[in-house]
Amino acid sequence: MESRTTQPASHAVTRHGGLVARTVLVSGLTLLSRMLGFAREALMAAVFGDKSVISDAFITAWRFPNLFRRLLGEGALSISLQTAMTKADIERGDAAGRALFRSTLRAMTWILLAVTALAMLVTYVLPDAMPLTGWAWLGPVPAAVRDLTVRVLPYVLLVCVAAICGGALAVRGHFALPNLAPTAMNVVWIATLVAIGVASGWGRELPLSLHDFLLR
């Protein structure tokens, strides 16, 4: 009986060996992601210029899903899940940890779907300027911000689910894939910017056809 009780704990500890190598791996992938992020921002400026309606609207719209990502997909939720999964793995074995992960993922998926749908509805319904205060919460180009916000809000579901899965993978000793996700996003983002830049001309105002295509 004693051996069966201690086996899950030993197994959970063993999978987290090689601390130095994994620290180097995570640090290297994080550095790569930051470098690609810098290149992405430079390309954004090169493609759209410093006074682009589309660029300003997108940056404003992008803040909304990132806010939900920090609140729901990362931080306390991810840390709590990792702590609970580690405890379940140690005390009751991997099967209990998997069951906890699946139930958490299922519940969070439904919550995120509801939050995303509600946020999209609120974005459509609320006026451009708040009553009484006159606060222009969508900025100087509300139509573009509203449209782009609704388009990028489903990212909340994807990024939060990815963060939950990444936390579970970290508990099981897999660190490469979760830390490659930001790099992959930046690569796709950069490739898209290059395609837009080639189509429109670097640093020029976007032609009307491309402007309409991005906002329709």
mmCIF file of N, CA, C and O in Angstrom, residues 29-129:
data_model
loop_
_atom_site.group_PDB
_atom_site.id
_atom_site.type_symbol
_atom_site.label_atom_id
_atom_site.label_comp_id
_atom_site.label_asym_id
_atom_site.label_seq_id
_atom_site.Cartn_x
_atom_site.Cartn_y
_atom_site.Cartn_z
ATOM 1 N N LEU A 29 13.236 30.778 -25.857
ATOM 2 C CA LEU A 29 12.003 30.953 -26.622
ATOM 3 C C LEU A 29 11.329 32.284 -26.293
ATOM 4 O O LEU A 29 10.750 32.932 -27.170
ATOM 5 N N THR A 30 11.412 32.697 -25.035
ATOM 6 C CA THR A 30 10.850 33.996 -24.660
ATOM 7 C C THR A 30 11.605 35.132 -25.338
ATOM 8 O O THR A 30 10.999 36.084 -25.847
ATOM 9 N N LEU A 31 12.930 35.034 -25.360
ATOM 10 C CA LEU A 31 13.736 36.049 -26.035
ATOM 11 C C LEU A 31 13.416 36.095 -27.525
ATOM 12 O O LEU A 31 13.278 37.181 -28.109
ATOM 13 N N LEU A 32 13.281 34.930 -28.148
ATOM 14 C CA LEU A 32 12.933 34.881 -29.567
ATOM 15 C C LEU A 32 11.582 35.532 -29.821
ATOM 16 O O LEU A 32 11.407 36.293 -30.786
ATOM 17 N N SER A 33 10.621 35.260 -28.948
ATOM 18 C CA SER A 33 9.299 35.862 -29.095
ATOM 19 C C SER A 33 9.361 37.378 -28.966
ATOM 20 O O SER A 33 8.708 38.106 -29.722
ATOM 21 N N ARG A 34 10.167 37.869 -28.018
ATOM 22 C CA ARG A 34 10.284 39.320 -27.829
ATOM 23 C C ARG A 34 10.940 39.980 -29.043
ATOM 24 O O ARG A 34 10.545 41.069 -29.465
ATOM 25 N N MET A 35 11.938 39.330 -29.602
ATOM 26 C CA MET A 35 12.608 39.878 -30.782
ATOM 27 C C MET A 35 11.649 39.925 -31.972
ATOM 28 O O MET A 35 11.602 40.916 -32.713
ATOM 29 N N LEU A 36 10.877 38.868 -32.145
ATOM 30 C CA LEU A 36 9.890 38.862 -33.222
ATOM 31 C C LEU A 36 8.792 39.887 -32.964
ATOM 32 O O LEU A 36 8.258 40.486 -33.903
ATOM 33 N N GLY A 37 8.459 40.092 -31.693
ATOM 34 C CA GLY A 37 7.480 41.125 -31.362
ATOM 35 C C GLY A 37 7.971 42.512 -31.730
ATOM 36 O O GLY A 37 7.205 43.350 -32.227
ATOM 37 N N PHE A 38 9.250 42.763 -31.502
ATOM 38 C CA PHE A 38 9.830 44.049 -31.906
ATOM 39 C C PHE A 38 9.782 44.205 -33.426
ATOM 40 O O PHE A 38 9.429 45.271 -33.947
ATOM 41 N N ALA A 39 10.126 43.133 -34.141
ATOM 42 C CA ALA A 39 10.057 43.176 -35.604
ATOM 43 C C ALA A 39 8.624 43.391 -36.077
ATOM 44 O O ALA A 39 8.375 44.120 -37.044
ATOM 45 N N ARG A 40 7.681 42.780 -35.387
ATOM 46 C CA ARG A 40 6.265 42.949 -35.737
ATOM 47 C C ARG A 40 5.835 44.403 -35.600
ATOM 48 O O ARG A 40 5.175 44.955 -36.484
ATOM 49 N N GLU A 41 6.221 45.044 -34.492
ATOM 50 C CA GLU A 41 5.843 46.440 -34.288
ATOM 51 C C GLU A 41 6.506 47.345 -35.323
ATOM 52 O O GLU A 41 5.895 48.313 -35.802
ATOM 53 N N ALA A 42 7.757 47.042 -35.664
ATOM 54 C CA ALA A 42 8.441 47.837 -36.685
ATOM 55 C C ALA A 42 7.743 47.692 -38.037
ATOM 56 O O ALA A 42 7.586 48.670 -38.785
ATOM 57 N N LEU A 43 7.320 46.477 -38.355
ATOM 58 C CA LEU A 43 6.611 46.255 -39.615
ATOM 59 C C LEU A 43 5.246 46.934 -39.613
ATOM 60 O O LEU A 43 4.791 47.432 -40.649
ATOM 61 N N MET A 44 4.578 46.946 -38.465
ATOM 62 C CA MET A 44 3.295 47.652 -38.371
ATOM 63 C C MET A 44 3.468 49.121 -38.742
ATOM 64 O O MET A 44 2.674 49.690 -39.496
ATOM 65 N N ALA A 45 4.530 49.731 -38.211
ATOM 66 C CA ALA A 45 4.790 51.133 -38.519
ATOM 67 C C ALA A 45 5.171 51.315 -39.984
ATOM 68 O O ALA A 45 4.779 52.295 -40.628
ATOM 69 N N ALA A 46 5.935 50.357 -40.527
ATOM 70 C CA ALA A 46 6.364 50.467 -41.924
ATOM 71 C C ALA A 46 5.196 50.307 -42.886
ATOM 72 O O ALA A 46 5.130 50.984 -43.916
ATOM 73 N N VAL A 47 4.272 49.417 -42.553
ATOM 74 C CA VAL A 47 3.156 49.144 -43.459
ATOM 75 C C VAL A 47 2.083 50.221 -43.365
ATOM 76 O O VAL A 47 1.606 50.741 -44.379
ATOM 77 N N PHE A 48 1.705 50.578 -42.139
ATOM 78 C CA PHE A 48 0.563 51.469 -41.958
ATOM 79 C C PHE A 48 0.954 52.920 -41.725
ATOM 80 O O PHE A 48 0.097 53.802 -41.794
ATOM 81 N N GLY A 49 2.219 53.171 -41.416
ATOM 82 C CA GLY A 49 2.609 54.540 -41.120
ATOM 83 C C GLY A 49 2.252 54.917 -39.694
ATOM 84 O O GLY A 49 1.700 54.126 -38.932
ATOM 85 N N ASP A 50 2.563 56.153 -39.324
ATOM 86 C CA ASP A 50 2.334 56.587 -37.946
ATOM 87 C C ASP A 50 1.003 57.301 -37.757
ATOM 88 O O ASP A 50 0.660 57.681 -36.640
ATOM 89 N N LYS A 51 0.236 57.490 -38.838
ATOM 90 C CA LYS A 51 -1.053 58.176 -38.720
ATOM 91 C C LYS A 51 -2.126 57.420 -39.495
ATOM 92 O O LYS A 51 -2.902 58.004 -40.242
ATOM 93 N N SER A 52 -2.157 56.120 -39.302
ATOM 94 C CA SER A 52 -3.104 55.285 -40.027
ATOM 95 C C SER A 52 -4.347 55.038 -39.186
ATOM 96 O O SER A 52 -4.250 54.673 -38.012
ATOM 97 N N VAL A 53 -5.504 55.226 -39.786
ATOM 98 C CA VAL A 53 -6.762 54.958 -39.095
ATOM 99 C C VAL A 53 -6.875 53.476 -38.751
ATOM 100 O O VAL A 53 -7.290 53.096 -37.654
ATOM 101 N N ILE A 54 -6.480 52.628 -39.693
ATOM 102 C CA ILE A 54 -6.573 51.186 -39.473
ATOM 103 C C ILE A 54 -5.658 50.753 -38.333
ATOM 104 O O ILE A 54 -6.050 49.983 -37.452
ATOM 105 N N SER A 55 -4.424 51.245 -38.334
ATOM 106 C CA SER A 55 -3.474 50.858 -37.292
ATOM 107 C C SER A 55 -3.956 51.298 -35.917
ATOM 108 O O SER A 55 -3.937 50.521 -34.956
ATOM 109 N N ASP A 56 -4.401 52.545 -35.805
ATOM 110 C CA ASP A 56 -4.892 53.045 -34.516
ATOM 111 C C ASP A 56 -6.115 52.262 -34.049
ATOM 112 O O ASP A 56 -6.240 51.924 -32.866
ATOM 113 N N ALA A 57 -7.010 51.972 -34.981
ATOM 114 C CA ALA A 57 -8.222 51.231 -34.622
ATOM 115 C C ALA A 57 -7.881 49.812 -34.186
ATOM 116 O O ALA A 57 -8.448 49.291 -33.218
ATOM 117 N N PHE A 58 -6.945 49.187 -34.882
ATOM 118 C CA PHE A 58 -6.579 47.818 -34.525
ATOM 119 C C PHE A 58 -5.904 47.760 -33.160
ATOM 120 O O PHE A 58 -6.193 46.869 -32.350
ATOM 121 N N ILE A 59 -4.998 48.697 -32.897
ATOM 122 C CA ILE A 59 -4.310 48.709 -31.602
ATOM 123 C C ILE A 59 -5.317 48.897 -30.471
ATOM 124 O O ILE A 59 -5.232 48.244 -29.418
ATOM 125 N N THR A 60 -6.294 49.781 -30.689
ATOM 126 C CA THR A 60 -7.334 49.982 -29.676
ATOM 127 C C THR A 60 -8.171 48.725 -29.494
ATOM 128 O O THR A 60 -8.451 48.299 -28.366
ATOM 129 N N ALA A 61 -8.569 48.114 -30.607
ATOM 130 C CA ALA A 61 -9.400 46.907 -30.531
ATOM 131 C C ALA A 61 -8.645 45.747 -29.900
ATOM 132 O O ALA A 61 -9.230 44.932 -29.176
ATOM 133 N N TRP A 62 -7.350 45.669 -30.137
ATOM 134 C CA TRP A 62 -6.541 44.555 -29.637
ATOM 135 C C TRP A 62 -6.431 44.565 -28.119
ATOM 136 O O TRP A 62 -6.151 43.538 -27.495
ATOM 137 N N ARG A 63 -6.661 45.731 -27.513
ATOM 138 C CA ARG A 63 -6.552 45.821 -26.056
ATOM 139 C C ARG A 63 -7.652 45.031 -25.356
ATOM 140 O O ARG A 63 -7.447 44.511 -24.256
ATOM 141 N N PHE A 64 -8.813 44.938 -25.971
ATOM 142 C CA PHE A 64 -9.943 44.271 -25.315
ATOM 143 C C PHE A 64 -9.691 42.775 -25.118
ATOM 144 O O PHE A 64 -9.810 42.269 -23.991
ATOM 145 N N PRO A 65 -9.350 42.009 -26.157
ATOM 146 C CA PRO A 65 -9.076 40.586 -25.911
ATOM 147 C C PRO A 65 -7.859 40.355 -25.029
ATOM 148 O O PRO A 65 -7.814 39.386 -24.267
ATOM 149 N N ASN A 66 -6.867 41.242 -25.104
ATOM 150 C CA ASN A 66 -5.697 41.079 -24.243
ATOM 151 C C ASN A 66 -6.051 41.283 -22.775
ATOM 152 O O ASN A 66 -5.463 40.651 -21.888
ATOM 153 N N LEU A 67 -7.013 42.173 -22.517
ATOM 154 C CA LEU A 67 -7.475 42.363 -21.142
ATOM 155 C C LEU A 67 -8.103 41.082 -20.606
ATOM 156 O O LEU A 67 -7.786 40.626 -19.498
ATOM 157 N N PHE A 68 -8.981 40.475 -21.409
ATOM 158 C CA PHE A 68 -9.608 39.223 -20.986
ATOM 159 C C PHE A 68 -8.576 38.101 -20.872
ATOM 160 O O PHE A 68 -8.698 37.216 -20.018
ATOM 161 N N ARG A 69 -7.579 38.121 -21.744
ATOM 162 C CA ARG A 69 -6.532 37.094 -21.674
ATOM 163 C C ARG A 69 -5.806 37.161 -20.339
ATOM 164 O O ARG A 69 -5.551 36.138 -19.698
ATOM 165 N N ARG A 70 -5.488 38.374 -19.903
ATOM 166 C CA ARG A 70 -4.778 38.516 -18.628
ATOM 167 C C ARG A 70 -5.670 38.138 -17.448
ATOM 168 O O ARG A 70 -5.194 37.601 -16.445
ATOM 169 N N LEU A 71 -6.972 38.429 -17.573
ATOM 170 C CA LEU A 71 -7.880 38.152 -16.466
ATOM 171 C C LEU A 71 -8.264 36.680 -16.381
ATOM 172 O O LEU A 71 -8.329 36.105 -15.286
ATOM 173 N N LEU A 72 -8.537 36.050 -17.538
ATOM 174 C CA LEU A 72 -9.122 34.713 -17.543
ATOM 175 C C LEU A 72 -8.150 33.617 -17.958
ATOM 176 O O LEU A 72 -8.279 32.481 -17.504
ATOM 177 N N GLY A 73 -7.218 33.917 -18.834
ATOM 178 C CA GLY A 73 -6.372 32.863 -19.371
ATOM 179 C C GLY A 73 -5.040 32.714 -18.678
ATOM 180 O O GLY A 73 -4.419 31.659 -18.739
ATOM 181 N N GLU A 74 -4.581 33.763 -18.037
ATOM 182 C CA GLU A 74 -3.270 33.727 -17.410
ATOM 183 C C GLU A 74 -3.390 34.189 -15.960
ATOM 184 O O GLU A 74 -4.472 34.442 -15.459
ATOM 185 N N GLY A 75 -2.285 34.316 -15.305
ATOM 186 C CA GLY A 75 -2.304 34.819 -13.940
ATOM 187 C C GLY A 75 -2.872 33.813 -12.960
ATOM 188 O O GLY A 75 -2.471 32.650 -12.918
ATOM 189 N N ALA A 76 -3.852 34.261 -12.169
ATOM 190 C CA ALA A 76 -4.358 33.453 -11.056
ATOM 191 C C ALA A 76 -4.958 32.133 -11.525
ATOM 192 O O ALA A 76 -4.753 31.090 -10.890
ATOM 193 N N LEU A 77 -5.699 32.160 -12.630
ATOM 194 C CA LEU A 77 -6.337 30.926 -13.104
ATOM 195 C C LEU A 77 -5.301 29.881 -13.491
ATOM 196 O O LEU A 77 -5.379 28.717 -13.084
ATOM 197 N N SER A 78 -4.318 30.279 -14.276
ATOM 198 C CA SER A 78 -3.299 29.336 -14.723
ATOM 199 C C SER A 78 -2.493 28.792 -13.549
ATOM 200 O O SER A 78 -2.229 27.586 -13.459
ATOM 201 N N ILE A 79 -2.126 29.674 -12.625
ATOM 202 C CA ILE A 79 -1.350 29.242 -11.460
ATOM 203 C C ILE A 79 -2.171 28.303 -10.587
ATOM 204 O O ILE A 79 -1.672 27.280 -10.094
ATOM 205 N N SER A 80 -3.450 28.625 -10.405
ATOM 206 C CA SER A 80 -4.310 27.773 -9.579
ATOM 207 C C SER A 80 -4.467 26.389 -10.196
ATOM 208 O O SER A 80 -4.424 25.370 -9.490
ATOM 209 N N LEU A 81 -4.643 26.345 -11.521
ATOM 210 C CA LEU A 81 -4.784 25.054 -12.189
ATOM 211 C C LEU A 81 -3.507 24.232 -12.065
ATOM 212 O O LEU A 81 -3.557 23.025 -11.782
ATOM 213 N N GLN A 82 -2.362 24.866 -12.268
ATOM 214 C CA GLN A 82 -1.100 24.133 -12.164
ATOM 215 C C GLN A 82 -0.890 23.597 -10.749
ATOM 216 O O GLN A 82 -0.440 22.458 -10.564
ATOM 217 N N THR A 83 -1.232 24.414 -9.757
ATOM 218 C CA THR A 83 -1.086 23.966 -8.367
ATOM 219 C C THR A 83 -2.003 22.785 -8.072
ATOM 220 O O THR A 83 -1.587 21.785 -7.469
ATOM 221 N N ALA A 84 -3.256 22.893 -8.512
ATOM 222 C CA ALA A 84 -4.220 21.822 -8.251
ATOM 223 C C ALA A 84 -3.853 20.547 -9.010
ATOM 224 O O ALA A 84 -3.979 19.436 -8.477
ATOM 225 N N MET A 85 -3.389 20.691 -10.259
ATOM 226 C CA MET A 85 -2.999 19.510 -11.030
ATOM 227 C C MET A 85 -1.786 18.817 -10.420
ATOM 228 O O MET A 85 -1.724 17.585 -10.356
ATOM 229 N N THR A 86 -0.818 19.608 -9.983
ATOM 230 C CA THR A 86 0.367 19.026 -9.353
ATOM 231 C C THR A 86 -0.014 18.260 -8.094
ATOM 232 O O THR A 86 0.466 17.140 -7.852
ATOM 233 N N LYS A 87 -0.886 18.847 -7.307
ATOM 234 C CA LYS A 87 -1.334 18.174 -6.083
ATOM 235 C C LYS A 87 -2.084 16.883 -6.404
ATOM 236 O O LYS A 87 -1.879 15.846 -5.758
ATOM 237 N N ALA A 88 -2.949 16.940 -7.428
ATOM 238 C CA ALA A 88 -3.698 15.742 -7.817
ATOM 239 C C ALA A 88 -2.767 14.653 -8.338
ATOM 240 O O ALA A 88 -2.939 13.466 -8.027
ATOM 241 N N ASP A 89 -1.766 15.047 -9.142
ATOM 242 C CA ASP A 89 -0.807 14.068 -9.661
ATOM 243 C C ASP A 89 -0.046 13.384 -8.527
ATOM 244 O O ASP A 89 0.187 12.169 -8.547
ATOM 245 N N ILE A 90 0.360 14.178 -7.544
ATOM 246 C CA ILE A 90 1.162 13.638 -6.447
ATOM 247 C C ILE A 90 0.328 12.738 -5.540
ATOM 248 O O ILE A 90 0.759 11.652 -5.148
ATOM 249 N N GLU A 91 -0.881 13.189 -5.229
ATOM 250 C CA GLU A 91 -1.679 12.465 -4.242
ATOM 251 C C GLU A 91 -2.481 11.316 -4.840
ATOM 252 O O GLU A 91 -2.673 10.283 -4.186
ATOM 253 N N ARG A 92 -2.957 11.482 -6.100
ATOM 254 C CA ARG A 92 -3.866 10.471 -6.651
ATOM 255 C C ARG A 92 -3.442 9.932 -8.011
ATOM 256 O O ARG A 92 -4.139 9.108 -8.595
ATOM 257 N N GLY A 93 -2.343 10.437 -8.561
ATOM 258 C CA GLY A 93 -1.855 9.910 -9.826
ATOM 259 C C GLY A 93 -2.258 10.759 -11.022
ATOM 260 O O GLY A 93 -3.064 11.684 -10.918
ATOM 261 N N ASP A 94 -1.687 10.404 -12.186
ATOM 262 C CA ASP A 94 -1.895 11.193 -13.400
ATOM 263 C C ASP A 94 -3.350 11.213 -13.860
ATOM 264 O O ASP A 94 -3.811 12.196 -14.442
ATOM 265 N N ALA A 95 -4.065 10.123 -13.639
ATOM 266 C CA ALA A 95 -5.460 10.061 -14.087
ATOM 267 C C ALA A 95 -6.296 11.140 -13.402
ATOM 268 O O ALA A 95 -7.151 11.776 -14.033
ATOM 269 N N ALA A 96 -6.047 11.368 -12.131
ATOM 270 C CA ALA A 96 -6.776 12.409 -11.408
ATOM 271 C C ALA A 96 -6.419 13.794 -11.944
ATOM 272 O O ALA A 96 -7.281 14.669 -12.062
ATOM 273 N N GLY A 97 -5.139 13.988 -12.265
ATOM 274 C CA GLY A 97 -4.729 15.265 -12.839
ATOM 275 C C GLY A 97 -5.373 15.522 -14.184
ATOM 276 O O GLY A 97 -5.808 16.641 -14.481
ATOM 277 N N ARG A 98 -5.456 14.478 -15.020
ATOM 278 C CA ARG A 98 -6.113 14.612 -16.323
ATOM 279 C C ARG A 98 -7.588 14.932 -16.164
ATOM 280 O O ARG A 98 -8.139 15.766 -16.891
ATOM 281 N N ALA A 99 -8.237 14.274 -15.225
ATOM 282 C CA ALA A 99 -9.663 14.526 -14.998
ATOM 283 C C ALA A 99 -9.894 15.968 -14.548
ATOM 284 O O ALA A 99 -10.843 16.631 -14.995
ATOM 285 N N LEU A 100 -9.027 16.461 -13.680
ATOM 286 C CA LEU A 100 -9.146 17.841 -13.221
ATOM 287 C C LEU A 100 -8.949 18.814 -14.382
ATOM 288 O O LEU A 100 -9.700 19.789 -14.531
ATOM 289 N N PHE A 101 -7.947 18.543 -15.215
ATOM 290 C CA PHE A 101 -7.694 19.409 -16.363
ATOM 291 C C PHE A 101 -8.889 19.433 -17.311
ATOM 292 O O PHE A 101 -9.316 20.498 -17.774
ATOM 293 N N ARG A 102 -9.448 18.274 -17.614
ATOM 294 C CA ARG A 102 -10.565 18.209 -18.555
ATOM 295 C C ARG A 102 -11.795 18.928 -18.019
ATOM 296 O O ARG A 102 -12.480 19.640 -18.764
ATOM 297 N N SER A 103 -12.080 18.754 -16.742
ATOM 298 C CA SER A 103 -13.249 19.434 -16.171
ATOM 299 C C SER A 103 -13.043 20.946 -16.152
ATOM 300 O O SER A 103 -13.968 21.716 -16.442
ATOM 301 N N THR A 104 -11.819 21.375 -15.831
ATOM 302 C CA THR A 104 -11.526 22.813 -15.831
ATOM 303 C C THR A 104 -11.618 23.385 -17.235
ATOM 304 O O THR A 104 -12.206 24.455 -17.450
ATOM 305 N N LEU A 105 -11.050 22.682 -18.202
ATOM 306 C CA LEU A 105 -11.080 23.153 -19.584
ATOM 307 C C LEU A 105 -12.511 23.230 -20.102
ATOM 308 O O LEU A 105 -12.883 24.201 -20.781
ATOM 309 N N ARG A 106 -13.314 22.228 -19.781
ATOM 310 C CA ARG A 106 -14.708 22.222 -20.230
ATOM 311 C C ARG A 106 -15.478 23.404 -19.639
ATOM 312 O O ARG A 106 -16.188 24.120 -20.354
ATOM 313 N N ALA A 107 -15.310 23.620 -18.344
ATOM 314 C CA ALA A 107 -16.022 24.724 -17.693
ATOM 315 C C ALA A 107 -15.560 26.074 -18.232
ATOM 316 O O ALA A 107 -16.381 26.958 -18.522
ATOM 317 N N MET A 108 -14.247 26.244 -18.392
ATOM 318 C CA MET A 108 -13.724 27.522 -18.864
ATOM 319 C C MET A 108 -14.110 27.790 -20.317
ATOM 320 O O MET A 108 -14.310 28.940 -20.712
ATOM 321 N N THR A 109 -14.227 26.743 -21.121
ATOM 322 C CA THR A 109 -14.638 26.935 -22.509
ATOM 323 C C THR A 109 -16.036 27.520 -22.579
ATOM 324 O O THR A 109 -16.297 28.472 -23.332
ATOM 325 N N TRP A 110 -16.949 26.975 -21.786
ATOM 326 C CA TRP A 110 -18.310 27.513 -21.773
ATOM 327 C C TRP A 110 -18.343 28.936 -21.220
ATOM 328 O O TRP A 110 -19.061 29.806 -21.736
ATOM 329 N N ILE A 111 -17.569 29.178 -20.174
ATOM 330 C CA ILE A 111 -17.519 30.533 -19.602
ATOM 331 C C ILE A 111 -16.960 31.519 -20.618
ATOM 332 O O ILE A 111 -17.490 32.629 -20.801
ATOM 333 N N LEU A 112 -15.899 31.128 -21.305
ATOM 334 C CA LEU A 112 -15.277 32.013 -22.286
ATOM 335 C C LEU A 112 -16.192 32.263 -23.477
ATOM 336 O O LEU A 112 -16.228 33.375 -24.018
ATOM 337 N N LEU A 113 -16.921 31.242 -23.897
ATOM 338 C CA LEU A 113 -17.889 31.437 -24.976
ATOM 339 C C LEU A 113 -18.939 32.466 -24.575
ATOM 340 O O LEU A 113 -19.293 33.357 -25.369
ATOM 341 N N ALA A 114 -19.431 32.353 -23.347
ATOM 342 C CA ALA A 114 -20.442 33.300 -22.878
ATOM 343 C C ALA A 114 -19.868 34.706 -22.750
ATOM 344 O O ALA A 114 -20.498 35.693 -23.166
ATOM 345 N N VAL A 115 -18.662 34.810 -22.198
ATOM 346 C CA VAL A 115 -18.028 36.120 -22.033
ATOM 347 C C VAL A 115 -17.756 36.765 -23.389
ATOM 348 O O VAL A 115 -18.001 37.965 -23.591
ATOM 349 N N THR A 116 -17.264 35.973 -24.335
ATOM 350 C CA THR A 116 -16.963 36.508 -25.664
ATOM 351 C C THR A 116 -18.228 36.978 -26.363
ATOM 352 O O THR A 116 -18.261 38.075 -26.951
ATOM 353 N N ALA A 117 -19.277 36.166 -26.311
ATOM 354 C CA ALA A 117 -20.536 36.550 -26.952
ATOM 355 C C ALA A 117 -21.107 37.812 -26.317
ATOM 356 O O ALA A 117 -21.587 38.721 -27.017
ATOM 357 N N LEU A 118 -21.049 37.896 -24.989
ATOM 358 C CA LEU A 118 -21.559 39.082 -24.296
ATOM 359 C C LEU A 118 -20.739 40.317 -24.651
ATOM 360 O O LEU A 118 -21.296 41.401 -24.890
ATOM 361 N N ALA A 119 -19.418 40.166 -24.696
ATOM 362 C CA ALA A 119 -18.559 41.302 -25.036
ATOM 363 C C ALA A 119 -18.818 41.784 -26.459
ATOM 364 O O ALA A 119 -18.839 42.997 -26.726
ATOM 365 N N MET A 120 -19.025 40.857 -27.387
ATOM 366 C CA MET A 120 -19.330 41.244 -28.763
ATOM 367 C C MET A 120 -20.665 41.976 -28.838
ATOM 368 O O MET A 120 -20.799 42.981 -29.551
ATOM 369 N N LEU A 121 -21.648 41.497 -28.087
ATOM 370 C CA LEU A 121 -22.957 42.148 -28.076
ATOM 371 C C LEU A 121 -22.868 43.551 -27.485
ATOM 372 O O LEU A 121 -23.428 44.507 -28.039
ATOM 373 N N VAL A 122 -22.146 43.672 -26.376
ATOM 374 C CA VAL A 122 -21.996 44.984 -25.733
ATOM 375 C C VAL A 122 -21.277 45.956 -26.661
ATOM 376 O O VAL A 122 -21.646 47.136 -26.759
ATOM 377 N N THR A 123 -20.265 45.468 -27.360
ATOM 378 C CA THR A 123 -19.531 46.331 -28.289
ATOM 379 C C THR A 123 -20.437 46.859 -29.385
ATOM 380 O O THR A 123 -20.324 48.015 -29.807
ATOM 381 N N TYR A 124 -21.354 46.032 -29.854
ATOM 382 C CA TYR A 124 -22.290 46.463 -30.887
ATOM 383 C C TYR A 124 -23.347 47.422 -30.346
ATOM 384 O O TYR A 124 -23.738 48.382 -31.014
ATOM 385 N N VAL A 125 -23.804 47.179 -29.117
ATOM 386 C CA VAL A 125 -24.967 47.899 -28.596
ATOM 387 C C VAL A 125 -24.601 49.264 -28.020
ATOM 388 O O VAL A 125 -25.322 50.251 -28.221
ATOM 389 N N LEU A 126 -23.490 49.345 -27.301
ATOM 390 C CA LEU A 126 -23.153 50.601 -26.634
ATOM 391 C C LEU A 126 -22.911 51.715 -27.651
ATOM 392 O O LEU A 126 -22.355 51.476 -28.725
ATOM 393 N N PRO A 127 -23.301 52.928 -27.314
ATOM 394 C CA PRO A 127 -23.088 54.054 -28.243
ATOM 395 C C PRO A 127 -21.611 54.426 -28.336
ATOM 396 O O PRO A 127 -20.793 54.013 -27.507
ATOM 397 N N ASP A 128 -21.293 55.216 -29.350
ATOM 398 C CA ASP A 128 -19.905 55.642 -29.538
ATOM 399 C C ASP A 128 -19.410 56.488 -28.372
ATOM 400 O O ASP A 128 -18.237 56.411 -28.002
ATOM 401 N N ALA A 129 -20.294 57.300 -27.817
ATOM 402 C CA ALA A 129 -19.950 58.141 -26.664
ATOM 403 C C ALA A 129 -20.924 57.845 -25.531
ATOM 404 O O ALA A 129 -22.127 57.707 -25.754
#
